Amino acid sequence: MHDIDIDMVEMTLDVVKYAINRITQTNPELGKPKTEAELRRLVGETVTNSGIGGEKAFELFRQVLVKATVPIDHPRHLAFVPASPTRAAILFDLVTSASSIHGAYWMEGAGGIFCENEAMKWLVSLTGMPEPAFGVFTSGGTAANLSAIVVAREKWRKNPRNINQKGILITSIGAHSSIKAMAKVIDADVLLVASEDAMSQSALEAFYDKLPETEKERVFAVVATGGTTNAGIIDELDGIANFCRSKNLWFHVDAAYGGGALAAKSVRHLFKGIEKADSVTIDPHKWLFSPYDCGAVIYKNPEEAKEAHAQEGSYLEIFKDEGAHGFNPSDYQIQLTRRLRGLPLWFSLATHGTEKYEWAVEQGIKLAKIAGELIEKNPLTELVREPSLSCVLYRRIGWSAEDYRNWTYRNHESGFALVTPTKWKSTNGYETVSRFCFINPDTTQKDIQDILKSME
Ligand SMILES: *Cc1c(COP(=O)(O)O)cnc(C)c1O
């Protein structure tokens, strides 16, 4: 659709100018949501028979709609898992769209898939998984976890005894919500080991040993977390790997958030055992500075993934021909047509080099340490637990759940910061506490001090 006229030229310049401005802003306005009714009142009807014109639509986006979104790369956005895509990666996201490449099959996407695979080689090297381990980029951690677990389940179902059985997956209560959601998709049961802190080999073993024989037979996988989203806790990966090997269970490591920390020498040792995994999830759109959306799934044995995921179809056969020989990303995860999601990461890695990534990840860990010290020094606050990876859980002494909530809204409303509360298990049930998660290397010590000051 090459609809070029003079208005389109204007609009192209407008859009590119906006994009350049936005990626050079290190302190974007902290937007906040409005109700749908209010947005409608402000922008009116935008999809009409003859169109409202690009200039008008873009103006509404800039003046109203984008202000009703939260820029997650804001240096004082420390809620959930923030993001901080590099300029190079964002620019290449634009290039990825402009290039119109189908990323499913080598036949059409060879040059782009080559680039994705270069970035993937680096990710695989971070895990230390031995050859022939390899992976593909997905839409995110949820899709990566689902793709991996489908492979695990298919492998388990190869045993005729399991064909009509509902599988069981064991994980910990610290696991991400997507594990339960994905188990629903494949109709598997989930059993949770109750370890708010790291899941250990002994806790897992004790849990497994207590299961009735009929349930033991149904267990096909264990999902450990390489950096819980809430607190940055890394399960005892090495021990869990050994346990899985002894019971012939699939070992998946969900490192969607924490995986970026594999690049940081100061904490790499905490992931010992990840190299023994059957599959690993890492989200470059979390801690590897890629724009949304970009996840990754890596398999110890990609052939197993291909057996589970390769799609058949008469119009697809051409892609399997000799002439189109090469790596077909659609064979290794749940999606067929796909954007070349790894391309922005590749360009950014090629631009900056991997040392810059190491530095940027270490910066997040350093910020968590600094926050920990400031919290301990402040008479009004205390740590709930030592900072882990780039997550810090702390309490404002004397505050109720309602106080945290009001404080969050106050700071967001004034456009100052977005820091949200979470829950943590204490002696008398779950307690509401405050949480920082650092990703953006542009966050400063002063940002943290100012946020703590807003709790006075
Ligand atoms: C964020 C996260 C996910 C889900 O990833 P999406 O990219 O949001 O789909 C899964 N697991 C963990 C540990 C996460 O932090």
Short mmCIF file of C-alpha atoms in Angstrom, two decimals, residues 149 166-176 179-184 186-195 199 203-225 235 240 243 249:
data_model
loop_
_atom_site.label_atom_id
_atom_site.label_comp_id
_atom_site.label_asym_id
_atom_site.label_seq_id
_atom_site.Cartn_x
_atom_site.Cartn_y
_atom_site.Cartn_z
CA ILE A 149 6.22 -26.60 27.96
CA LYS A 166 -3.26 -35.22 32.18
CA GLY A 167 0.25 -34.03 32.92
CA ILE A 168 1.46 -32.31 36.07
CA LEU A 169 3.98 -29.53 36.23
CA ILE A 170 5.74 -28.62 39.47
CA THR A 171 6.84 -25.08 40.20
CA SER A 172 7.13 -22.79 43.23
CA ILE A 173 4.73 -20.19 44.61
CA GLY A 174 7.24 -17.55 43.51
CA ALA A 175 6.76 -18.56 39.85
CA HIS A 176 5.27 -16.04 37.43
CA ILE A 179 3.15 -20.55 34.30
CA LYS A 180 -0.33 -21.25 35.65
CA ALA A 181 -1.93 -19.53 32.66
CA MET A 182 0.11 -21.61 30.24
CA ALA A 183 -0.70 -24.84 32.11
CA LYS A 184 -4.36 -23.98 31.55
CA ILE A 186 -2.22 -27.15 27.62
CA ASP A 187 -4.67 -28.54 30.22
CA ALA A 188 -2.01 -29.61 32.69
CA ASP A 189 -2.23 -29.47 36.47
CA VAL A 190 0.17 -27.26 38.41
CA LEU A 191 1.51 -28.14 41.84
CA LEU A 192 3.21 -25.42 43.84
CA VAL A 193 6.12 -25.94 46.19
CA ALA A 194 5.51 -23.47 49.03
CA SER A 195 8.84 -21.69 49.18
CA MET A 199 13.00 -23.24 45.76
CA ALA A 203 12.19 -28.79 49.28
CA LEU A 204 11.36 -30.02 45.79
CA GLU A 205 12.45 -33.56 46.64
CA ALA A 206 10.41 -33.63 49.84
CA PHE A 207 7.40 -32.29 47.98
CA TYR A 208 7.73 -34.86 45.22
CA ASP A 209 8.29 -37.76 47.61
CA LYS A 210 5.00 -37.02 49.36
CA LEU A 211 2.97 -37.27 46.15
CA PRO A 212 0.91 -40.43 45.65
CA GLU A 213 2.36 -42.79 43.02
CA THR A 214 -0.48 -42.00 40.61
CA GLU A 215 0.48 -38.33 40.66
CA LYS A 216 4.22 -38.96 40.44
CA GLU A 217 3.55 -40.75 37.17
CA ARG A 218 1.84 -37.68 35.78
CA VAL A 219 4.63 -35.22 36.59
CA PHE A 220 6.42 -34.30 33.36
CA ALA A 221 8.24 -31.04 34.09
CA VAL A 222 9.65 -28.78 36.77
CA VAL A 223 9.70 -25.03 36.20
CA ALA A 224 12.31 -23.15 38.21
CA THR A 225 12.58 -19.38 38.20
CA ASP A 235 15.83 -20.95 42.61
CA ILE A 240 16.84 -28.86 40.77
CA PHE A 243 16.73 -33.85 40.70
CA LEU A 249 11.69 -34.81 34.17
#
